Coordinates of C-alpha atoms in Angstrom, one line a residue:
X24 CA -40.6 21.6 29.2
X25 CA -36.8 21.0 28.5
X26 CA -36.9 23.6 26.0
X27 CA -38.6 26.3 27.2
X28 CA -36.5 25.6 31.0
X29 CA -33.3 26.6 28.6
X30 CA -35.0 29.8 26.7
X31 CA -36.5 30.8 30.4
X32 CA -32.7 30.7 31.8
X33 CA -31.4 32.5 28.5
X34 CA -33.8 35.3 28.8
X35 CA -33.2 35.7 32.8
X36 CA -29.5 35.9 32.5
X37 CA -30.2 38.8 30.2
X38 CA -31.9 40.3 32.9
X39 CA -29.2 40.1 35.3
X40 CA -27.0 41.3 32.8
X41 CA -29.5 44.5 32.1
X42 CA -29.6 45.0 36.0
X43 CA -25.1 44.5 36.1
X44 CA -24.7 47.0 33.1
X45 CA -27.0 49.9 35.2
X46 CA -25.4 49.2 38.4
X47 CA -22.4 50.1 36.6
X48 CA -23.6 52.8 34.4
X49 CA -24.9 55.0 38.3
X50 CA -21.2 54.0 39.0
X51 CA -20.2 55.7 35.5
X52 CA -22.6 58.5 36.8
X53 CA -22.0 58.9 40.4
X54 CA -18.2 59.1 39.3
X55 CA -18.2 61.1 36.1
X56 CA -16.6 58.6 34.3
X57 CA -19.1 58.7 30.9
X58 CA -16.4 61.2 28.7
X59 CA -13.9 59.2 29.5
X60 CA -14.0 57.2 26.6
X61 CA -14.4 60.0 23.3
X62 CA -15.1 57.8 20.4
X63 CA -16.9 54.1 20.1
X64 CA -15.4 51.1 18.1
X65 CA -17.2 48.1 17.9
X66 CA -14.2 46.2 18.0
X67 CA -10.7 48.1 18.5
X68 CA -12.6 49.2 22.1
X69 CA -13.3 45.9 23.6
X70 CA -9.8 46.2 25.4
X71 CA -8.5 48.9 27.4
X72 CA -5.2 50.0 26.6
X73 CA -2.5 47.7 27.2
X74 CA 0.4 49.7 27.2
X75 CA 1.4 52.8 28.4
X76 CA 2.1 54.4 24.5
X77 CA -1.7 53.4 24.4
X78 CA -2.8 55.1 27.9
X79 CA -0.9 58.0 26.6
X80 CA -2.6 58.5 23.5
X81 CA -5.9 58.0 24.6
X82 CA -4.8 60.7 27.7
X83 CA -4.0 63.0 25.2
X84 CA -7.0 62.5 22.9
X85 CA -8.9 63.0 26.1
X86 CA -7.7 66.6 26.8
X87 CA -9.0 67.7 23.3
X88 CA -12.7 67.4 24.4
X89 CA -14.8 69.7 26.9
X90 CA -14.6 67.9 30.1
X91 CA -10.6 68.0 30.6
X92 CA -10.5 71.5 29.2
X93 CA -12.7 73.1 31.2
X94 CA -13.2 71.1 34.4
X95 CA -10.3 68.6 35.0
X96 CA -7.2 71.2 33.7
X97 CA -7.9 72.5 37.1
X98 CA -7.8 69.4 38.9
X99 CA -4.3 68.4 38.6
X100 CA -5.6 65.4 36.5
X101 CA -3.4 62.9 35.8
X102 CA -3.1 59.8 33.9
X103 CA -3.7 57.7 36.7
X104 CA -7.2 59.4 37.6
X105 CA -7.9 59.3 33.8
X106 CA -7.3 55.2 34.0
X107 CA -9.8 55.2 36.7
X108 CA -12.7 56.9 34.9
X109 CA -11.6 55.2 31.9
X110 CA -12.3 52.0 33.7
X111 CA -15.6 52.5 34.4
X112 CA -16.6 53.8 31.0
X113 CA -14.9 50.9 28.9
X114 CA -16.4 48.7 31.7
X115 CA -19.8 49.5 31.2
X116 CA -19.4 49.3 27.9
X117 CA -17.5 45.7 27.7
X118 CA -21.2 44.6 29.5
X119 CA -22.7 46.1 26.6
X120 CA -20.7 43.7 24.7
X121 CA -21.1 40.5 26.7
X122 CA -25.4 41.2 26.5
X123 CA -25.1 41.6 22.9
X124 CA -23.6 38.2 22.9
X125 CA -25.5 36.4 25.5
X126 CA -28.0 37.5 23.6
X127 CA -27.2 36.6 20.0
X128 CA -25.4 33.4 20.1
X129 CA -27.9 31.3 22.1
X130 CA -30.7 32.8 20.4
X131 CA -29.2 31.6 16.7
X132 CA -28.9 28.0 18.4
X133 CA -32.3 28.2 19.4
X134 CA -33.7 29.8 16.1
X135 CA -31.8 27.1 14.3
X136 CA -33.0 23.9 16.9
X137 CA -36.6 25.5 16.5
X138 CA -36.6 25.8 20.3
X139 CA -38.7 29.2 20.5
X140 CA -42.3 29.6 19.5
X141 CA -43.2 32.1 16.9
X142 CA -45.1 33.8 20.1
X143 CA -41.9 34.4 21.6
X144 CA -39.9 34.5 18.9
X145 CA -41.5 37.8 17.5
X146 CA -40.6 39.5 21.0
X147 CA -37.2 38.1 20.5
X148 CA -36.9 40.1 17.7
X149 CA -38.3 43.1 19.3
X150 CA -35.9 42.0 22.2
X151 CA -33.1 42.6 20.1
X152 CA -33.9 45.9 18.2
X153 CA -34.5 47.1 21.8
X154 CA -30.8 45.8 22.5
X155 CA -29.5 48.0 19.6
X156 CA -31.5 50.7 20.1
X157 CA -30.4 51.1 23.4
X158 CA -26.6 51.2 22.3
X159 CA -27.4 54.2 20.2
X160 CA -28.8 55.6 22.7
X161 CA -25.6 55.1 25.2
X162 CA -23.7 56.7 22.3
X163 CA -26.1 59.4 21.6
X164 CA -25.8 60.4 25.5
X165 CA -22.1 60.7 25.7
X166 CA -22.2 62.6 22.0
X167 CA -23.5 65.4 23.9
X168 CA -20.9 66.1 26.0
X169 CA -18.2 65.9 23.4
X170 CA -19.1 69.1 22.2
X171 CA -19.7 71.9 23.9
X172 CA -20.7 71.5 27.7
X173 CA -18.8 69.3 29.8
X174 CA -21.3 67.5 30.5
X175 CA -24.0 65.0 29.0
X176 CA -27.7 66.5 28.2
X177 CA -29.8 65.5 31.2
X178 CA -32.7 64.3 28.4
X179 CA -30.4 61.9 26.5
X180 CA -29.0 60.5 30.4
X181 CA -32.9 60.0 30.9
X182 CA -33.7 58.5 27.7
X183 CA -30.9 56.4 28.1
X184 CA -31.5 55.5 31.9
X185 CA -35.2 54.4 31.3
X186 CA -34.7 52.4 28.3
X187 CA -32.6 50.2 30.0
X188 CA -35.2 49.8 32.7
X189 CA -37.8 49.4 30.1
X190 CA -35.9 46.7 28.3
X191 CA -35.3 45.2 31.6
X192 CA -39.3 44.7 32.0
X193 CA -39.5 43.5 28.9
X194 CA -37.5 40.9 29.1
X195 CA -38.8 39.7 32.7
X196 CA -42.5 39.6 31.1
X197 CA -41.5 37.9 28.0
X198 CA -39.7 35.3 31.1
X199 CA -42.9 35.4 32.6
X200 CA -44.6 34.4 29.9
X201 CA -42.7 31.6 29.8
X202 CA -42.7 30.7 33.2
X203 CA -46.5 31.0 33.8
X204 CA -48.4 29.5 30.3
X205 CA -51.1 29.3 32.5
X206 CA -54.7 31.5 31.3
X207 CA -56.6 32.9 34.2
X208 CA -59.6 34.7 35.4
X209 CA -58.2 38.7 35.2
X210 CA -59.5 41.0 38.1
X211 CA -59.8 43.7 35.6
X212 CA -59.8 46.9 38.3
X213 CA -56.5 45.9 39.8
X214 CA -55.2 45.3 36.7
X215 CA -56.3 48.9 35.7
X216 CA -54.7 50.7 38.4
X217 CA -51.6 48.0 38.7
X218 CA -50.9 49.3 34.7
X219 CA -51.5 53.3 36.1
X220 CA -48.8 52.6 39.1
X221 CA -46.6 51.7 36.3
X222 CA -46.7 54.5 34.3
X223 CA -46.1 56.6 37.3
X224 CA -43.5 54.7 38.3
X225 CA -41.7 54.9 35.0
X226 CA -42.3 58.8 35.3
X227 CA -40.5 58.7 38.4
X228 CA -37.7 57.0 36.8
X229 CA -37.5 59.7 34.1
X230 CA -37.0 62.1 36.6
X231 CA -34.8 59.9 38.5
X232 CA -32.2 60.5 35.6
X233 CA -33.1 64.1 35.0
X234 CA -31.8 64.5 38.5
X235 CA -28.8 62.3 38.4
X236 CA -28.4 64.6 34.9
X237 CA -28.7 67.8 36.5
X238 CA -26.9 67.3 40.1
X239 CA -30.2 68.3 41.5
X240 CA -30.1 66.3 44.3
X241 CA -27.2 68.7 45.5
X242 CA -29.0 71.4 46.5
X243 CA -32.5 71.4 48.5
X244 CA -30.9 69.0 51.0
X245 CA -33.5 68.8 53.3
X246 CA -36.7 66.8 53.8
X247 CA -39.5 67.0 54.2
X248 CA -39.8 70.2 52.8
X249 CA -36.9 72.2 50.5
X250 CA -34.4 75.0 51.3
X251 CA -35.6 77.4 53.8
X252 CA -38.5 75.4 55.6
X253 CA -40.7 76.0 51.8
X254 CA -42.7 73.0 50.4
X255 CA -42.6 74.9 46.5
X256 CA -39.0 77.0 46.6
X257 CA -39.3 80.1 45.2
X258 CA -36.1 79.1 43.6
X259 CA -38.4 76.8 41.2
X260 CA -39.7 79.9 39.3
X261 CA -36.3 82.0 39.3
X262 CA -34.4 79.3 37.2
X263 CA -36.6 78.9 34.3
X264 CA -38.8 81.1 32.4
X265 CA -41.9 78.8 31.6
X266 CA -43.3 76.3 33.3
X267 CA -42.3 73.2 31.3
X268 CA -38.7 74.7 31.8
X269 CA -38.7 74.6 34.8
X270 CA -40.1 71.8 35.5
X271 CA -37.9 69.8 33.4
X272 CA -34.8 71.9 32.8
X273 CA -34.3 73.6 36.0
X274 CA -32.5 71.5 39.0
X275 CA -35.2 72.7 41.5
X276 CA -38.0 72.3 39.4
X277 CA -37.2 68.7 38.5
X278 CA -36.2 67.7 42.5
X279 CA -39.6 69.2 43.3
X280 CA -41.4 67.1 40.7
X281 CA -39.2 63.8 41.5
X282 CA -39.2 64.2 45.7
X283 CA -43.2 64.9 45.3
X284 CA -43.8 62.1 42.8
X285 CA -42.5 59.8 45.3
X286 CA -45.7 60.7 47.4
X287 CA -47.4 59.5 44.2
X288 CA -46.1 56.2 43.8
X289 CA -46.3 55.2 47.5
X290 CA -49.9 56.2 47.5
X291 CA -50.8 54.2 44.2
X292 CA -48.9 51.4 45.5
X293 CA -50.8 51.2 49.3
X294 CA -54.0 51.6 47.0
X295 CA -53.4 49.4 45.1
X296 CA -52.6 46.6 47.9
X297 CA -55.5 47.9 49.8
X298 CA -57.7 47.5 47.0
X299 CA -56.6 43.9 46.3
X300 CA -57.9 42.9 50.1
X301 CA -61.1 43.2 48.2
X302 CA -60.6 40.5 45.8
X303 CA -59.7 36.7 46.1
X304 CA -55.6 36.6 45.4
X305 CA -53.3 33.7 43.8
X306 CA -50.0 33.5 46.6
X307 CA -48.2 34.6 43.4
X308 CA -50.1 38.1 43.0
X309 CA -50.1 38.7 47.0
X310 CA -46.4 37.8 46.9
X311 CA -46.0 40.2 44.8
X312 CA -48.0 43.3 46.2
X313 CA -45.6 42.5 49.5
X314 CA -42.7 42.6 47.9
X315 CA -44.2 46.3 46.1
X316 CA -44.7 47.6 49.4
X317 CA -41.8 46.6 51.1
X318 CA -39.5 47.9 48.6
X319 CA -41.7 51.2 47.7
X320 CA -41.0 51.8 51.5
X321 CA -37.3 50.7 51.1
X322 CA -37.2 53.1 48.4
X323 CA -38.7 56.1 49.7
X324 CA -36.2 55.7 52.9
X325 CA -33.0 55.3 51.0
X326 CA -34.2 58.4 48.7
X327 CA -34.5 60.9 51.8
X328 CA -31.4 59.8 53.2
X329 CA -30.2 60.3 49.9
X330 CA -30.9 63.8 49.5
X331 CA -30.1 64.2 52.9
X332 CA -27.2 63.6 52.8
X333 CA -26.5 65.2 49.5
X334 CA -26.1 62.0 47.3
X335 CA -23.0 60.3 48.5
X336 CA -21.5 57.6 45.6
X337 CA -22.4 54.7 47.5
X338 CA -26.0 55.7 48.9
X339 CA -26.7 57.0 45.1
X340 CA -26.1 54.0 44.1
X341 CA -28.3 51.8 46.5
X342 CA -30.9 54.5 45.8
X343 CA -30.7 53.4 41.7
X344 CA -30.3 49.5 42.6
X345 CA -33.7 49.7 44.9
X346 CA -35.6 51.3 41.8
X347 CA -34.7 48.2 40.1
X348 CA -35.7 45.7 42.3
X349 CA -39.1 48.2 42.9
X350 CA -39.5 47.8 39.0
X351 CA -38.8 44.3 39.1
X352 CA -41.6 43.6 42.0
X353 CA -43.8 46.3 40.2
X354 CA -43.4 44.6 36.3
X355 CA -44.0 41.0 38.2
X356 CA -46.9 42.0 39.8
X357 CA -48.5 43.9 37.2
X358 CA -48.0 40.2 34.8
X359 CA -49.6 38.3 37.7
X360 CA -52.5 40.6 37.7
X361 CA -52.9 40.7 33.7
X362 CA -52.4 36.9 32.9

């Protein structure tokens, strides 16, 4: 029991680590801080620079990319608001660091003290290519807006966004696992439509960052319907020729999908609750269908005041924070019904 206690704290301080580095990276966002930084060094980056030769240089490299030449030239941008979004970029990143080596080192000691069963030891692994992938992908974002367009492609800020969610379920089950060894009876129709909400919610979460991408949340700032008192905004079919376009490309298109998903996944989540009053509950799984629709509701509030309000730093930010928790409470419940 010793052993496992140890691997059980190892894996959850990943999780908070996961849920820290995307707190950070909707600060990166909210900020526009994600250029700042215009190559990647596994090592030579794990410091900011330390002097002002250094701040300098990596000023002037900046002003050779997009972002400076074409937005921030007309700013008066100076080296002391580059050292702020600098901050936040080599910030996020220095978490990035720290995971890979909460990570690594005490799962070595463990590998070598034959600590981890080979259950759990083969999601470690997978664990750990997700870890990697996951810094390509962080990369791979910020490539794209190194190039041409100020600004990072809205798919790769997606991609990027909702791996790190996915990684952070993952690592909360594979805890779970852990935590619970327990077998028990399955109610297979809630566990059906618990594994359905998920999806949905994980939708939701992709277009989550196709809006963050995009700035969509800037414009239709009005609720419950969009601009101009219309539920389906005629502007929806002006800014895209087809209809996938426009539904995933086009800033009203993709606000329409995300602000009418939430409908979605607050309906889902009261059925699925509802539906559980049918069935005989551990405290665990009611516990955790509370929580689900407490925080859906949470949720759903901070996201109209969000758009509202037209996405102020700190109420973005909340708004990201409170998908976390709602995937935390959705990923435990989901275990609870399953195992």
């Amino acid at each position: 029991m010793k052993k496992d206690k140890s691997v059980i704290y190892w894996l959850l301080s990943g999780c908070v680590l996961v849920f820290l580095m995307v707190v950070v990276g909707g600060i990166t966002r909210l900020t526009n801080s994600g250029l700042s930084m215009t190559d990647w060094h596994l090592v030579t980056d794990t410091l900011p620079p330390l002097t002002d030769a250094k701040w300098n240089a990596a000023f002037e490299e900046y002003k050779k990319f997009p972002e400076y030449q074409k937005i921030n030239v007309h700013n008066d941008f100076q080296l002391t608001d580059y050292k702020f979004i600098y901050f936040w970029e080599w910030f996020h990143r220095f978490i990035g660091r720290i995971i890979g080596l909460v990570f690594v080192i005490p799962f070595v000691y463990f590998l070598i003290k034959k600590r981890i069963d080979k259950e759990t030891l083969k999601k470690c692994y997978i664990l750990l290519g997700m870890g990697a992938l996951q810094g390509f992908f962080g990369w791979f974002m910020v490539k794209s807006g190194l190039v041409d367009n100020p600004d990072v492609s809205h798919f790769r800020l997606a991609l990027h966004l909702t791996f790190a969610f996915i990684t952070f379920a993952y690592t909360l089950w594979v805890s779970l696992d852990l935590i619970y060894p327990e077998k028990k009876e399955v109610i297979v129709p809630l566990k059906k439509l618990a594994r359905i909400t998920f999806v949905f919610l994980l939708i939701q979460i992709i277009y989550g960052g196709f809006v963050a991408g995009l700035n969509a949340g800037l414009i239709h700032n009005h609720w419950p319907l969009m601009s101009d008192g219309q539920f389906f905004h005629d502007s929806i079919t002006l800014e895209k020729d087809s209809w996938i376009a426009r539904f995933t490309e086009g800033k009203s298109g993709v606000q329409f999908v995300h602000r009418t998903m939430a409908y979605v996944v607050v309906s889902l989540i009261l059925f699925l609750y509802f539906k559980s009053k049918k069935y005989p509950l551990s405290r665990q799984q009611q516990n955790g269908l509370n929580a689900l629709v407490f925080i859906v509701f949470l949720q759903f509030t901070l996201g109209v005041f969000t758009l509202l309000y037209s996405v102020p730093l700190w109420l973005g930010l909340i708004h990201q924070i409170t998908a976390f928790f709602l995937l935390t409470a959705m990923t435990y419940t989901l275990h609870r019904l399953s195992k």
